[in-house]
PDB file of C-alpha atoms and ligand atoms in Angstrom:
ATOM      1  CA  MET S   1       0.000   0.000   0.000  1.00 93.00           C
ATOM      2  CA  THR S   2       1.268   3.501  -0.846  1.00 91.00           C
ATOM      3  CA  GLU S   3       1.988   5.313   2.437  1.00 95.00           C
ATOM      4  CA  GLN S   4       1.163   8.830   1.235  1.00 98.00           C
ATOM      5  CA  ARG S   5      -2.353   9.945   0.493  1.00 98.00           C
ATOM      6  CA  VAL S   6      -3.087   9.176  -3.167  1.00 99.00           C
ATOM      7  CA  ALA S   7      -4.761  11.825  -5.333  1.00 99.00           C
ATOM      8  CA  ILE S   8      -6.135  11.635  -8.864  1.00 99.00           C
ATOM      9  CA  VAL S   9      -6.173  14.919 -10.819  1.00 99.00           C
ATOM     10  CA  THR S  10      -7.839  14.843 -14.235  1.00 99.00           C
ATOM     11  CA  GLY S  11      -6.918  17.284 -16.995  1.00 98.00           C
ATOM     12  CA  ALA S  12      -3.469  17.618 -15.430  1.00 98.00           C
ATOM     13  CA  SER S  13      -1.558  18.262 -18.659  1.00 97.00           C
ATOM     14  CA  ARG S  14      -2.008  22.054 -18.547  1.00 98.00           C
ATOM     15  CA  GLY S  15      -3.754  25.028 -17.004  1.00 98.00           C
ATOM     16  CA  ILE S  16      -5.597  24.666 -13.722  1.00 98.00           C
ATOM     17  CA  GLY S  17      -5.172  20.872 -13.514  1.00 98.00           C
ATOM     18  CA  ARG S  18      -1.407  21.149 -13.885  1.00 98.00           C
ATOM     19  CA  ALA S  19      -1.230  23.714 -11.073  1.00 98.00           C
ATOM     20  CA  ILE S  20      -3.429  21.525  -8.851  1.00 99.00           C
ATOM     21  CA  ALA S  21      -1.256  18.455  -9.499  1.00 99.00           C
ATOM     22  CA  LYS S  22       1.910  20.386  -8.611  1.00 98.00           C
ATOM     23  CA  ARG S  23       0.350  21.863  -5.483  1.00 99.00           C
ATOM     24  CA  LEU S  24      -0.981  18.534  -4.176  1.00 99.00           C
ATOM     25  CA  ALA S  25       2.438  16.951  -4.779  1.00 99.00           C
ATOM     26  CA  ALA S  26       4.022  19.828  -2.831  1.00 98.00           C
ATOM     27  CA  ASP S  27       1.483  19.042  -0.077  1.00 98.00           C
ATOM     28  CA  GLY S  28       3.010  15.549   0.114  1.00 98.00           C
ATOM     29  CA  ARG S  29       0.423  13.570  -1.857  1.00 98.00           C
ATOM     30  CA  HIS S  30       1.230  10.945  -4.466  1.00 98.00           C
ATOM     31  CA  VAL S  31      -0.473  12.505  -7.477  1.00 99.00           C
ATOM     32  CA  VAL S  32      -1.797  10.425 -10.362  1.00 99.00           C
ATOM     33  CA  CYS S  33      -1.836  12.914 -13.250  1.00 99.00           C
ATOM     34  CA  VAL S  34      -4.474  12.162 -15.887  1.00 98.00           C
ATOM     35  CA  ALA S  35      -4.981  13.541 -19.404  1.00 98.00           C
ATOM     36  CA  ARG S  36      -5.365  12.228 -22.934  1.00 98.00           C
ATOM     37  CA  SER S  37      -1.762  12.432 -24.137  1.00 96.00           C
ATOM     38  CA  GLN S  38       1.312  10.925 -22.534  1.00 98.00           C
ATOM     39  CA  GLY S  39       3.943  13.542 -23.497  1.00 98.00           C
ATOM     40  CA  PRO S  40       2.808  16.505 -21.345  1.00 98.00           C
ATOM     41  CA  LEU S  41       2.029  14.149 -18.458  1.00 98.00           C
ATOM     42  CA  ASP S  42       5.552  12.680 -18.535  1.00 98.00           C
ATOM     43  CA  GLU S  43       6.962  16.213 -18.485  1.00 98.00           C
ATOM     44  CA  LEU S  44       4.806  17.109 -15.482  1.00 98.00           C
ATOM     45  CA  VAL S  45       5.760  13.957 -13.581  1.00 98.00           C
ATOM     46  CA  SER S  46       9.480  14.696 -14.201  1.00 98.00           C
ATOM     47  CA  GLU S  47       8.995  18.259 -12.921  1.00 98.00           C
ATOM     48  CA  ILE S  48       7.203  17.081  -9.776  1.00 98.00           C
ATOM     49  CA  THR S  49       9.817  14.402  -9.125  1.00 98.00           C
ATOM     50  CA  ALA S  50      12.661  16.895  -9.630  1.00 98.00           C
ATOM     51  CA  ASP S  51      11.012  19.101  -6.986  1.00 98.00           C
ATOM     52  CA  GLY S  52      11.049  16.144  -4.561  1.00 98.00           C
ATOM     53  CA  GLY S  53       7.406  15.166  -5.047  1.00 98.00           C
ATOM     54  CA  SER S  54       5.770  11.886  -5.977  1.00 98.00           C
ATOM     55  CA  ALA S  55       3.622  11.448  -9.083  1.00 98.00           C
ATOM     56  CA  SER S  56       2.691   9.084 -11.890  1.00 98.00           C
ATOM     57  CA  ALA S  57       0.915   9.495 -15.233  1.00 98.00           C
ATOM     58  CA  LYS S  58      -2.146   7.776 -16.680  1.00 98.00           C
ATOM     59  CA  THR S  59      -3.743   8.532 -20.016  1.00 98.00           C
ATOM     60  CA  CYS S  60      -7.526   8.457 -20.199  1.00 98.00           C
ATOM     61  CA  ASP S  61     -10.205  10.114 -22.314  1.00 98.00           C
ATOM     62  CA  ILE S  62     -12.728  11.015 -19.651  1.00 98.00           C
ATOM     63  CA  SER S  63     -15.572  11.114 -22.182  1.00 97.00           C
ATOM     64  CA  ASP S  64     -15.149   7.317 -22.363  1.00 98.00           C
ATOM     65  CA  PHE S  65     -17.135   6.310 -19.273  1.00 98.00           C
ATOM     66  CA  ASP S  66     -15.827   2.727 -19.064  1.00 98.00           C
ATOM     67  CA  ALA S  67     -12.272   4.067 -19.277  1.00 98.00           C
ATOM     68  CA  VAL S  68     -12.955   6.522 -16.420  1.00 98.00           C
ATOM     69  CA  ALA S  69     -14.292   3.748 -14.172  1.00 98.00           C
ATOM     70  CA  ALA S  70     -11.332   1.498 -15.037  1.00 98.00           C
ATOM     71  CA  LEU S  71      -8.902   4.351 -14.344  1.00 98.00           C
ATOM     72  CA  VAL S  72     -10.262   5.171 -10.886  1.00 99.00           C
ATOM     73  CA  GLU S  73     -10.668   1.542  -9.835  1.00 98.00           C
ATOM     74  CA  GLY S  74      -7.207   0.696 -11.256  1.00 98.00           C
ATOM     75  CA  VAL S  75      -5.478   3.488  -9.305  1.00 98.00           C
ATOM     76  CA  ALA S  76      -7.181   2.410  -6.070  1.00 98.00           C
ATOM     77  CA  GLU S  77      -6.115  -1.181  -6.646  1.00 98.00           C
ATOM     78  CA  GLU S  78      -2.542  -0.328  -7.652  1.00 98.00           C
ATOM     79  CA  HIS S  79      -1.939   1.866  -4.588  1.00 98.00           C
ATOM     80  CA  GLY S  80      -4.211   0.034  -2.150  1.00 98.00           C
ATOM     81  CA  ARG S  81      -5.995   3.328  -1.454  1.00 98.00           C
ATOM     82  CA  LEU S  82      -7.617   6.379  -3.002  1.00 99.00           C
ATOM     83  CA  ASP S  83      -7.876   9.478  -0.818  1.00 99.00           C
ATOM     84  CA  ILE S  84      -8.421  12.455  -3.112  1.00 99.00           C
ATOM     85  CA  LEU S  85     -10.239  12.838  -6.432  1.00 99.00           C
ATOM     86  CA  VAL S  86     -10.063  16.154  -8.281  1.00 99.00           C
ATOM     87  CA  ASN S  87     -12.338  16.156 -11.323  1.00 99.00           C
ATOM     88  CA  ASN S  88     -10.822  19.059 -13.223  1.00 98.00           C
ATOM     89  CA  ALA S  89     -10.826  18.077 -16.927  1.00 98.00           C
ATOM     90  CA  GLY S  90     -13.448  19.950 -18.883  1.00 98.00           C
ATOM     91  CA  ILE S  91     -14.274  21.339 -22.303  1.00 98.00           C
ATOM     92  CA  THR S  92     -16.266  24.157 -23.854  1.00 97.00           C
ATOM     93  CA  LYS S  93     -18.259  24.112 -27.102  1.00 98.00           C
ATOM     94  CA  ASP S  94     -19.776  27.576 -27.026  1.00 97.00           C
ATOM     95  CA  ASN S  95     -22.691  28.713 -29.166  1.00 98.00           C
ATOM     96  CA  LEU S  96     -25.798  30.792 -28.728  1.00 98.00           C
ATOM     97  CA  ILE S  97     -28.768  28.585 -27.888  1.00 98.00           C
ATOM     98  CA  LEU S  98     -30.415  29.324 -31.252  1.00 98.00           C
ATOM     99  CA  ARG S  99     -27.426  27.751 -33.009  1.00 98.00           C
ATOM    100  CA  MET S 100     -26.306  25.139 -30.499  1.00 98.00           C
ATOM    101  CA  SER S 101     -26.410  21.623 -31.942  1.00 98.00           C
ATOM    102  CA  ASN S 102     -27.431  18.500 -30.048  1.00 98.00           C
ATOM    103  CA  GLU S 103     -23.852  17.272 -30.514  1.00 98.00           C
ATOM    104  CA  GLU S 104     -22.409  20.409 -28.861  1.00 98.00           C
ATOM    105  CA  TRP S 105     -24.833  19.981 -25.976  1.00 98.00           C
ATOM    106  CA  ASP S 106     -24.129  16.259 -25.522  1.00 98.00           C
ATOM    107  CA  ALA S 107     -20.333  16.558 -25.758  1.00 98.00           C
ATOM    108  CA  VAL S 108     -20.171  19.125 -22.964  1.00 98.00           C
ATOM    109  CA  ILE S 109     -22.694  17.380 -20.715  1.00 98.00           C
ATOM    110  CA  ASP S 110     -20.936  14.026 -21.178  1.00 98.00           C
ATOM    111  CA  THR S 111     -17.416  15.324 -20.515  1.00 98.00           C
ATOM    112  CA  ASN S 112     -18.176  17.910 -17.835  1.00 98.00           C
ATOM    113  CA  LEU S 113     -20.958  16.154 -15.922  1.00 98.00           C
ATOM    114  CA  LYS S 114     -21.586  12.478 -16.689  1.00 98.00           C
ATOM    115  CA  SER S 115     -17.921  11.465 -16.559  1.00 98.00           C
ATOM    116  CA  ILE S 116     -17.652  13.083 -13.135  1.00 98.00           C
ATOM    117  CA  PHE S 117     -20.612  11.076 -11.872  1.00 99.00           C
ATOM    118  CA  VAL S 118     -18.855   7.915 -13.111  1.00 99.00           C
ATOM    119  CA  ALA S 119     -15.538   8.907 -11.497  1.00 99.00           C
ATOM    120  CA  CYS S 120     -17.182   9.687  -8.137  1.00 99.00           C
ATOM    121  CA  ARG S 121     -19.173   6.455  -8.188  1.00 99.00           C
ATOM    122  CA  SER S 122     -15.966   4.483  -8.775  1.00 99.00           C
ATOM    123  CA  ALA S 123     -14.096   6.426  -6.078  1.00 99.00           C
ATOM    124  CA  ALA S 124     -16.749   5.962  -3.387  1.00 98.00           C
ATOM    125  CA  ARG S 125     -15.973   2.330  -2.563  1.00 98.00           C
ATOM    126  CA  PRO S 126     -12.178   2.653  -2.086  1.00 98.00           C
ATOM    127  CA  MET S 127     -12.676   5.898  -0.131  1.00 99.00           C
ATOM    128  CA  MET S 128     -15.214   4.178   2.129  1.00 98.00           C
ATOM    129  CA  LYS S 129     -12.784   1.307   2.619  1.00 98.00           C
ATOM    130  CA  GLY S 130     -10.061   3.785   3.596  1.00 98.00           C
ATOM    131  CA  LYS S 131     -12.468   5.716   5.863  1.00 98.00           C
ATOM    132  CA  PHE S 132     -11.303   8.967   4.267  1.00 98.00           C
ATOM    133  CA  GLY S 133     -12.099  10.858   1.100  1.00 99.00           C
ATOM    134  CA  ARG S 134     -11.843  14.310  -0.404  1.00 99.00           C
ATOM    135  CA  ILE S 135     -13.710  14.868  -3.675  1.00 99.00           C
ATOM    136  CA  VAL S 136     -13.347  18.195  -5.477  1.00 99.00           C
ATOM    137  CA  ASN S 137     -15.269  18.896  -8.658  1.00 99.00           C
ATOM    138  CA  ILE S 138     -14.118  21.915 -10.637  1.00 99.00           C
ATOM    139  CA  ALA S 139     -17.262  23.831 -11.545  1.00 98.00           C
ATOM    140  CA  SER S 140     -17.451  27.401 -12.897  1.00 98.00           C
ATOM    141  CA  THR S 141     -19.003  30.750 -12.151  1.00 98.00           C
ATOM    142  CA  SER S 142     -20.850  30.204 -15.469  1.00 98.00           C
ATOM    143  CA  GLY S 143     -22.798  27.518 -13.624  1.00 98.00           C
ATOM    144  CA  LEU S 144     -23.651  29.967 -10.832  1.00 98.00           C
ATOM    145  CA  VAL S 145     -24.793  32.981 -12.822  1.00 98.00           C
ATOM    146  CA  GLY S 146     -24.988  31.766 -16.469  1.00 98.00           C
ATOM    147  CA  ASN S 147     -22.964  33.047 -19.394  1.00 96.00           C
ATOM    148  CA  SER S 148     -24.201  33.961 -22.839  1.00 97.00           C
ATOM    149  CA  GLY S 149     -23.071  31.344 -25.382  1.00 98.00           C
ATOM    150  CA  GLN S 150     -22.537  28.663 -22.745  1.00 98.00           C
ATOM    151  CA  ALA S 151     -25.938  27.005 -22.202  1.00 98.00           C
ATOM    152  CA  ASN S 152     -24.360  23.539 -22.364  1.00 98.00           C
ATOM    153  CA  TYR S 153     -21.369  24.448 -20.173  1.00 98.00           C
ATOM    154  CA  ALA S 154     -23.416  26.351 -17.581  1.00 98.00           C
ATOM    155  CA  ALA S 155     -25.911  23.463 -17.372  1.00 99.00           C
ATOM    156  CA  ALA S 156     -23.116  20.942 -16.820  1.00 99.00           C
ATOM    157  CA  LYS S 157     -21.302  23.060 -14.226  1.00 98.00           C
ATOM    158  CA  SER S 158     -24.520  23.964 -12.422  1.00 98.00           C
ATOM    159  CA  GLY S 159     -25.444  20.260 -12.482  1.00 98.00           C
ATOM    160  CA  LEU S 160     -22.155  19.536 -10.762  1.00 98.00           C
ATOM    161  CA  THR S 161     -23.087  21.663  -7.768  1.00 98.00           C
ATOM    162  CA  GLY S 162     -26.343  19.755  -7.119  1.00 98.00           C
ATOM    163  CA  PHE S 163     -24.632  16.445  -7.787  1.00 99.00           C
ATOM    164  CA  THR S 164     -21.785  17.282  -5.393  1.00 99.00           C
ATOM    165  CA  LYS S 165     -24.157  18.299  -2.581  1.00 98.00           C
ATOM    166  CA  THR S 166     -25.861  14.918  -2.943  1.00 99.00           C
ATOM    167  CA  VAL S 167     -22.546  13.048  -2.822  1.00 99.00           C
ATOM    168  CA  ALA S 168     -21.690  15.067   0.305  1.00 99.00           C
ATOM    169  CA  ARG S 169     -24.976  14.071   1.950  1.00 98.00           C
ATOM    170  CA  GLU S 170     -24.620  10.393   1.034  1.00 98.00           C
ATOM    171  CA  LEU S 171     -20.964   9.941   1.995  1.00 98.00           C
ATOM    172  CA  GLY S 172     -20.446  12.430   4.832  1.00 98.00           C
ATOM    173  CA  LYS S 173     -20.891   9.806   7.537  1.00 98.00           C
ATOM    174  CA  LYS S 174     -18.030   7.841   5.968  1.00 98.00           C
ATOM    175  CA  ASN S 175     -15.574  10.738   6.459  1.00 98.00           C
ATOM    176  CA  ILE S 176     -15.747  11.598   2.767  1.00 99.00           C
ATOM    177  CA  THR S 177     -16.268  15.236   1.803  1.00 99.00           C
ATOM    178  CA  ALA S 178     -17.390  16.511  -1.602  1.00 99.00           C
ATOM    179  CA  ASN S 179     -17.121  20.130  -2.702  1.00 99.00           C
ATOM    180  CA  CYS S 180     -17.028  22.194  -5.854  1.00 99.00           C
ATOM    181  CA  VAL S 181     -14.470  24.873  -6.548  1.00 99.00           C
ATOM    182  CA  ALA S 182     -15.855  27.329  -9.097  1.00 98.00           C
ATOM    183  CA  PRO S 183     -13.184  29.381 -10.876  1.00 98.00           C
ATOM    184  CA  GLY S 184     -14.025  32.760 -12.373  1.00 98.00           C
ATOM    185  CA  PHE S 185     -11.856  33.928 -15.271  1.00 96.00           C
ATOM    186  CA  ILE S 186      -8.449  32.264 -15.009  1.00 98.00           C
ATOM    187  CA  GLU S 187      -5.500  32.736 -17.383  1.00 96.00           C
ATOM    188  CA  THR S 188      -5.300  29.395 -19.225  1.00 95.00           C
ATOM    189  CA  ASP S 189      -5.640  28.022 -22.780  1.00 93.00           C
ATOM    190  CA  MET S 190      -9.417  28.068 -22.217  1.00 88.00           C
ATOM    191  CA  THR S 191      -9.469  31.869 -21.934  1.00 91.00           C
ATOM    192  CA  LYS S 192      -6.412  32.883 -23.997  1.00 91.00           C
ATOM    193  CA  ASP S 193      -8.362  33.534 -27.218  1.00 90.00           C
ATOM    194  CA  LEU S 194     -10.838  35.986 -25.690  1.00 90.00           C
ATOM    195  CA  PRO S 195     -10.620  39.328 -27.535  1.00 93.00           C
ATOM    196  CA  ALA S 196      -8.792  42.144 -25.670  1.00 93.00           C
ATOM    197  CA  GLY S 197     -12.024  44.176 -25.412  1.00 94.00           C
ATOM    198  CA  VAL S 198     -13.793  41.278 -23.712  1.00 92.00           C
ATOM    199  CA  ILE S 199     -10.897  40.840 -21.246  1.00 94.00           C
ATOM    200  CA  GLU S 200     -11.048  44.554 -20.348  1.00 95.00           C
ATOM    201  CA  HIS S 201     -14.817  44.303 -19.823  1.00 94.00           C
ATOM    202  CA  ILE S 202     -14.369  41.229 -17.616  1.00 95.00           C
ATOM    203  CA  LYS S 203     -11.684  42.937 -15.528  1.00 96.00           C
ATOM    204  CA  GLY S 204     -14.124  45.786 -14.933  1.00 96.00           C
ATOM    205  CA  VAL S 205     -16.628  43.470 -13.196  1.00 96.00           C
ATOM    206  CA  ILE S 206     -14.036  41.639 -11.093  1.00 98.00           C
ATOM    207  CA  SER S 207     -13.566  43.252  -7.667  1.00 98.00           C
ATOM    208  CA  THR S 208      -9.821  42.623  -7.693  1.00 98.00           C
ATOM    209  CA  ARG S 209      -9.693  43.977 -11.294  1.00 97.00           C
ATOM    210  CA  ASP S 210      -7.622  41.107 -12.696  1.00 96.00           C
ATOM    211  CA  LEU S 211      -7.928  37.596 -14.082  1.00 97.00           C
ATOM    212  CA  GLY S 212      -6.935  34.791 -11.732  1.00 98.00           C
ATOM    213  CA  LYS S 213      -4.025  32.382 -12.079  1.00 98.00           C
ATOM    214  CA  PRO S 214      -4.202  28.568 -12.027  1.00 98.00           C
ATOM    215  CA  GLU S 215      -2.285  28.692  -8.720  1.00 98.00           C
ATOM    216  CA  ASP S 216      -5.195  30.630  -7.132  1.00 98.00           C
ATOM    217  CA  ILE S 217      -7.460  27.654  -7.784  1.00 98.00           C
ATOM    218  CA  ALA S 218      -4.781  25.159  -6.716  1.00 99.00           C
ATOM    219  CA  ALA S 219      -4.401  26.925  -3.350  1.00 99.00           C
ATOM    220  CA  CYS S 220      -8.110  26.503  -2.649  1.00 99.00           C
ATOM    221  CA  VAL S 221      -8.081  22.846  -3.729  1.00 99.00           C
ATOM    222  CA  SER S 222      -5.078  22.287  -1.465  1.00 99.00           C
ATOM    223  CA  TYR S 223      -7.089  23.334   1.593  1.00 99.00           C
ATOM    224  CA  VAL S 224     -10.307  21.580   0.590  1.00 99.00           C
ATOM    225  CA  THR S 225      -8.404  18.283   0.130  1.00 99.00           C
ATOM    226  CA  SER S 226      -6.413  18.630   3.364  1.00 98.00           C
ATOM    227  CA  ASP S 227      -6.986  16.522   6.466  1.00 98.00           C
ATOM    228  CA  ASP S 228      -7.970  19.775   8.221  1.00 98.00           C
ATOM    229  CA  ALA S 229     -10.992  20.317   5.953  1.00 98.00           C
ATOM    230  CA  GLY S 230     -13.131  17.435   7.238  1.00 98.00           C
ATOM    231  CA  TYR S 231     -15.954  19.762   8.349  1.00 98.00           C
ATOM    232  CA  LEU S 232     -16.214  21.500   4.967  1.00 99.00           C
ATOM    233  CA  THR S 233     -18.563  19.640   2.644  1.00 99.00           C
ATOM    234  CA  GLY S 234     -21.342  20.197   0.126  1.00 98.00           C
ATOM    235  CA  GLN S 235     -20.046  23.669  -0.708  1.00 98.00           C
ATOM    236  CA  THR S 236     -19.368  25.474  -3.949  1.00 98.00           C
ATOM    237  CA  ILE S 237     -16.512  27.884  -3.382  1.00 98.00           C
ATOM    238  CA  ALA S 238     -16.215  30.580  -6.038  1.00 98.00           C
ATOM    239  CA  VAL S 239     -12.594  31.631  -6.552  1.00 98.00           C
ATOM    240  CA  ASP S 240     -13.263  34.547  -8.846  1.00 98.00           C
ATOM    241  CA  GLY S 241     -11.766  37.750  -7.465  1.00 98.00           C
ATOM    242  CA  GLY S 242     -15.169  38.751  -6.130  1.00 98.00           C
ATOM    243  CA  MET S 243     -16.882  38.672  -9.523  1.00 97.00           C
ATOM    244  CA  THR S 244     -20.065  36.852  -8.493  1.00 97.00           C
ATOM    245  CA  MET S 245     -20.145  36.902  -4.673  1.00 95.00           C
ATOM    246  CA  CYS S 246     -22.715  34.108  -4.606  1.00 84.00           C
TER     247      CYS S 246
HETATM  248  P1  NAI L   1      -7.662  23.820 -20.305  1.00 69.50           P
HETATM  249  O1  NAI L   1      -8.437  23.689 -21.562  1.00 69.50           O
HETATM  250  O2  NAI L   1      -6.435  24.648 -20.273  1.00 69.50           O
HETATM  251  O3  NAI L   1      -7.299  22.363 -19.742  1.00 69.50           O
HETATM  252  C1  NAI L   1      -8.262  21.354 -19.687  1.00 69.50           C
HETATM  253  C2  NAI L   1      -7.598  20.053 -19.348  1.00 69.50           C
HETATM  254  O4  NAI L   1      -8.575  19.025 -19.445  1.00 69.50           O
HETATM  255  C3  NAI L   1      -6.485  19.692 -20.317  1.00 69.50           C
HETATM  256  O5  NAI L   1      -5.473  19.019 -19.595  1.00 69.50           O
HETATM  257  C4  NAI L   1      -7.186  18.735 -21.278  1.00 69.50           C
HETATM  258  O6  NAI L   1      -6.296  17.835 -21.888  1.00 69.50           O
HETATM  259  C5  NAI L   1      -8.120  18.011 -20.314  1.00 69.50           C
HETATM  260  N1  NAI L   1      -9.239  17.372 -20.990  1.00 69.50           N
HETATM  261  C6  NAI L   1     -10.206  17.949 -21.731  1.00 69.50           C
HETATM  262  N2  NAI L   1     -11.031  17.001 -22.218  1.00 69.50           N
HETATM  263  C7  NAI L   1     -10.559  15.818 -21.759  1.00 69.50           C
HETATM  264  C8  NAI L   1     -10.971  14.468 -21.937  1.00 69.50           C
HETATM  265  N3  NAI L   1     -12.032  14.132 -22.687  1.00 69.50           N
HETATM  266  N4  NAI L   1     -10.269  13.480 -21.324  1.00 69.50           N
HETATM  267  C9  NAI L   1      -9.192  13.803 -20.561  1.00 69.50           C
HETATM  268  N5  NAI L   1      -8.745  15.043 -20.373  1.00 69.50           N
HETATM  269  C10 NAI L   1      -9.416  16.041 -20.978  1.00 69.50           C
HETATM  270  O7  NAI L   1      -8.713  24.283 -19.216  1.00 69.50           O
HETATM  271  P2  NAI L   1      -8.525  25.053 -17.818  1.00 69.50           P
HETATM  272  O8  NAI L   1      -8.789  26.474 -18.059  1.00 69.50           O
HETATM  273  O9  NAI L   1      -7.301  24.626 -17.137  1.00 69.50           O
HETATM  274  O10 NAI L   1      -9.814  24.476 -17.068  1.00 69.50           O
HETATM  275  C11 NAI L   1      -9.777  23.421 -16.120  1.00 69.50           C
HETATM  276  C12 NAI L   1     -11.145  23.287 -15.493  1.00 69.50           C
HETATM  277  O11 NAI L   1     -11.526  24.536 -14.922  1.00 69.50           O
HETATM  278  C13 NAI L   1     -12.235  22.922 -16.487  1.00 69.50           C
HETATM  279  O12 NAI L   1     -13.148  22.042 -15.891  1.00 69.50           O
HETATM  280  C14 NAI L   1     -12.896  24.260 -16.774  1.00 69.50           C
HETATM  281  O13 NAI L   1     -14.221  24.091 -17.190  1.00 69.50           O
HETATM  282  C15 NAI L   1     -12.778  24.928 -15.425  1.00 69.50           C
HETATM  283  N6  NAI L   1     -12.875  26.370 -15.486  1.00 69.50           N
HETATM  284  C16 NAI L   1     -11.912  27.131 -16.109  1.00 69.50           C
HETATM  285  C17 NAI L   1     -12.031  28.521 -16.128  1.00 69.50           C
HETATM  286  C18 NAI L   1     -11.018  29.405 -16.765  1.00 69.50           C
HETATM  287  O14 NAI L   1     -11.208  30.637 -16.744  1.00 69.50           O
HETATM  288  N7  NAI L   1      -9.920  28.911 -17.305  1.00 69.50           N
HETATM  289  C19 NAI L   1     -13.188  29.175 -15.526  1.00 69.50           C
HETATM  290  C20 NAI L   1     -14.128  28.301 -14.906  1.00 69.50           C
HETATM  291  C21 NAI L   1     -13.959  26.951 -14.886  1.00 69.50           C
END
């Protein structure tokens, strides 16, 4: 059995997931870094190891539900435990509702919502066996207040908050917490193509007047997944520079 707490972080190849993986490794976790392609994961694992941390890489397309279940169950079996699950991987397929296709809707709901249900279901048993669990689902402020062009994305992320509260209610007595962290606008590949005018407008409605960094989200996830955070469950914590305050 691995002695350290074992964490799975999906979508770890870049952006927010990468920062979370590095932060949890710095916290002393063994981090299983998950994404679709091996190359960036190998690079990340080398970086973590060079910094004195412990990590391994697994490729998985999280829109393949059987693969997600096999991944989570496989990690728990390999390490003899699973303590932390951070469901971070996500996609956007933006369009105004008048033009949004069924395929755009389904792709986002499947990747951003259904796969997370499958991952949590697979994680529940090993976490119950270990009498400890920290589940963090990365939601979005779009799911809290809506966002024009993101009906599919907002529905999936909003769905995550209700789903996560239910997981928290069902598993709380087993010392397993479940929370959402909802980023606002964070500087990653997901937001890098926004036009300059849009960025300026966004900054104007953020209390701190700036976009966030992946490390801002990682710092929150670090606390929520810590042993100290056992009394924090069923929450959606917006890390958004005071943009939504809800
Ligand atoms: P990103 O696009 O930079 O990275 C997404 C990660 O998920 C990548 O590692 C990608 O390979 C992985 N991924 C996507 N689809 C996958 C699949 N089918 N199977 C396996 N891995 C897959 O995104 P970013 O910005 O780092 O976002 C991370 C999370 O934070 C997402 O859930 C996103 O919805 C959420 N978020 C991001 C915000 C932002 O401003 N960047 C704002 C609110 C929420």
